Amino acid sequence: MHDLLNSLAAAWQLILSGDSTLVAIVSLSLSISLTAVVLASVLGLPLGAALAVLRFPGQNAAIVVVNALMGLPPVVAGLFVYLLLSRSGPLGSLGLLFTPTAMVIAQVVLVTPIIAAIARQMLEDLWREYGELYILDGVGRVRTVCSLLWLGRFSLLTAALAGLGRAAAEVGAILIVGGNIAGVTRTMTTAIALETSRGDLGLALGLGIILLSLILAINATAQFVRNTSRRMAAI
Amino acid sequence: MTELVRSLAAFLLVLVASAAVAQEPFITVASTTSTEESGLFGYLLPAFTKETGIQVRVVAVGTGQALKIGERGDCDVVFVHDRTA
């Protein structure tokens, strides 16, 4: 109990001090995770749509693989991206290892399956419900998918939030590809891992409380947007 | 602390020839968490940067991983002290 109170105090002091290092760490965390979620949506939505609406051999296997990749351990994704971006790896000449870009790539690998899998499930349900109407109306496949995506936009927002949660909370992947370099690739989660290993549990939990509050704030905003647009749609 | 100072003598300094030309003036050093915790870099690096104008990015990991990073050409300098690894 004493430790928890100390952590709360540590978190509060950190916020009040407006420490420039803390601000840099928080903004790096948010920009990496948000960029990763946007890119993962760009990749994951068409992938989910293709799996839901198209019919091709090996489709079931593809769906199983995408669903399974939702459980990909971050440290494995990190190792995979590390081997790709390493100087000895296939993309080594880009020199991206130990940069924020490498961290975004690793998180895109983690988040894309989540968004693709949820989008596929949602589109498949909608397709079963409304698909015949679109076919009767002679609407093309691409326009049908766009229309279904719009119909299911609130579920997709939940998918994006799930992806953001995974991106913002994970440490295994970005630790390996980012290197936790102070001032360059140190994020909230890698800083928490570092402070824990140093034994500064109060500071670690304090950082954790700040991270949780930020994720809570993002989710509250999303909920607000959802409610507002639902109300607008009802009018 | 004395043990750390003693182990400093055992430091291996390995320069890894990096094929790519750095675009920004910085080098990457792979080292161990205990080396960073000892405060050695906090003392050395500002002096180095002041002298050369080159920033130093320290990746603090285990000795085995640091050597691997060097072996794969992912850093410019390796600073380790565990003889068994």
Short mmCIF file of N, CA, C and O in Angstrom, two decimals, chain A residues 154 157-158 161 215-233:
data_model
loop_
_atom_site.label_atom_id
_atom_site.label_comp_id
_atom_site.label_asym_id
_atom_site.label_seq_id
_atom_site.Cartn_x
_atom_site.Cartn_y
_atom_site.Cartn_z
N PHE A 154 -18.49 2.10 -36.49
CA PHE A 154 -18.33 2.14 -35.04
C PHE A 154 -17.60 0.90 -34.53
O PHE A 154 -16.77 0.98 -33.63
N LEU A 157 -14.02 1.45 -35.23
CA LEU A 157 -13.38 2.32 -34.25
C LEU A 157 -12.91 1.49 -33.06
O LEU A 157 -11.80 1.68 -32.55
N THR A 158 -13.75 0.53 -32.66
CA THR A 158 -13.35 -0.36 -31.57
C THR A 158 -12.12 -1.18 -31.97
O THR A 158 -11.20 -1.38 -31.18
N LEU A 161 -9.17 1.03 -31.67
CA LEU A 161 -8.81 1.24 -30.27
C LEU A 161 -8.13 0.01 -29.68
O LEU A 161 -7.19 0.14 -28.89
N ILE A 215 -4.24 6.51 -22.19
CA ILE A 215 -5.06 5.56 -22.96
C ILE A 215 -6.53 5.72 -22.59
O ILE A 215 -7.42 5.67 -23.45
N LEU A 216 -6.77 5.96 -21.30
CA LEU A 216 -8.15 6.20 -20.83
C LEU A 216 -8.72 7.43 -21.53
O LEU A 216 -9.86 7.42 -22.01
N ALA A 217 -7.91 8.49 -21.63
CA ALA A 217 -8.38 9.73 -22.25
C ALA A 217 -8.69 9.51 -23.72
O ALA A 217 -9.71 10.00 -24.23
N ILE A 218 -7.84 8.75 -24.42
CA ILE A 218 -8.08 8.49 -25.85
C ILE A 218 -9.38 7.70 -26.03
O ILE A 218 -10.20 8.01 -26.90
N ASN A 219 -9.60 6.69 -25.16
CA ASN A 219 -10.82 5.89 -25.26
C ASN A 219 -12.06 6.71 -24.94
O ASN A 219 -13.11 6.54 -25.55
N ALA A 220 -11.93 7.61 -23.95
CA ALA A 220 -13.07 8.47 -23.60
C ALA A 220 -13.42 9.37 -24.78
O ALA A 220 -14.59 9.57 -25.11
N THR A 221 -12.38 9.90 -25.45
CA THR A 221 -12.61 10.75 -26.62
C THR A 221 -13.32 9.97 -27.72
O THR A 221 -14.28 10.46 -28.33
N ALA A 222 -12.86 8.74 -27.95
CA ALA A 222 -13.47 7.91 -28.99
C ALA A 222 -14.94 7.65 -28.67
O ALA A 222 -15.81 7.71 -29.55
N GLN A 223 -15.22 7.38 -27.39
CA GLN A 223 -16.59 7.13 -26.96
C GLN A 223 -17.46 8.36 -27.19
O GLN A 223 -18.59 8.28 -27.67
N PHE A 224 -16.87 9.52 -26.88
CA PHE A 224 -17.59 10.78 -27.06
C PHE A 224 -17.92 11.00 -28.53
O PHE A 224 -19.05 11.33 -28.89
N VAL A 225 -16.91 10.77 -29.40
CA VAL A 225 -17.11 10.93 -30.85
C VAL A 225 -18.21 9.99 -31.33
O VAL A 225 -19.12 10.37 -32.08
N ARG A 226 -18.16 8.73 -30.84
CA ARG A 226 -19.14 7.73 -31.23
C ARG A 226 -20.56 8.17 -30.84
O ARG A 226 -21.47 8.15 -31.65
N ASN A 227 -20.71 8.57 -29.58
CA ASN A 227 -22.03 8.99 -29.10
C ASN A 227 -22.55 10.20 -29.86
O ASN A 227 -23.71 10.25 -30.26
N THR A 228 -21.66 11.18 -30.07
CA THR A 228 -22.07 12.39 -30.76
C THR A 228 -22.53 12.08 -32.17
O THR A 228 -23.59 12.53 -32.61
N SER A 229 -21.73 11.26 -32.89
CA SER A 229 -22.09 11.00 -34.29
C SER A 229 -23.34 10.12 -34.38
O SER A 229 -24.10 10.23 -35.32
N ARG A 230 -23.55 9.24 -33.36
CA ARG A 230 -24.79 8.46 -33.34
C ARG A 230 -25.99 9.38 -33.20
O ARG A 230 -26.99 9.22 -33.86
N ARG A 231 -25.85 10.35 -32.28
CA ARG A 231 -26.94 11.29 -32.05
C ARG A 231 -27.22 12.09 -33.31
O ARG A 231 -28.35 12.29 -33.70
N MET A 232 -26.11 12.52 -33.97
CA MET A 232 -26.25 13.28 -35.21
C MET A 232 -26.96 12.43 -36.26
O MET A 232 -27.83 12.92 -36.99
N ALA A 233 -26.61 11.15 -36.33
CA ALA A 233 -27.19 10.25 -37.32
C ALA A 233 -28.67 10.05 -37.05
O ALA A 233 -29.47 9.90 -37.97
#
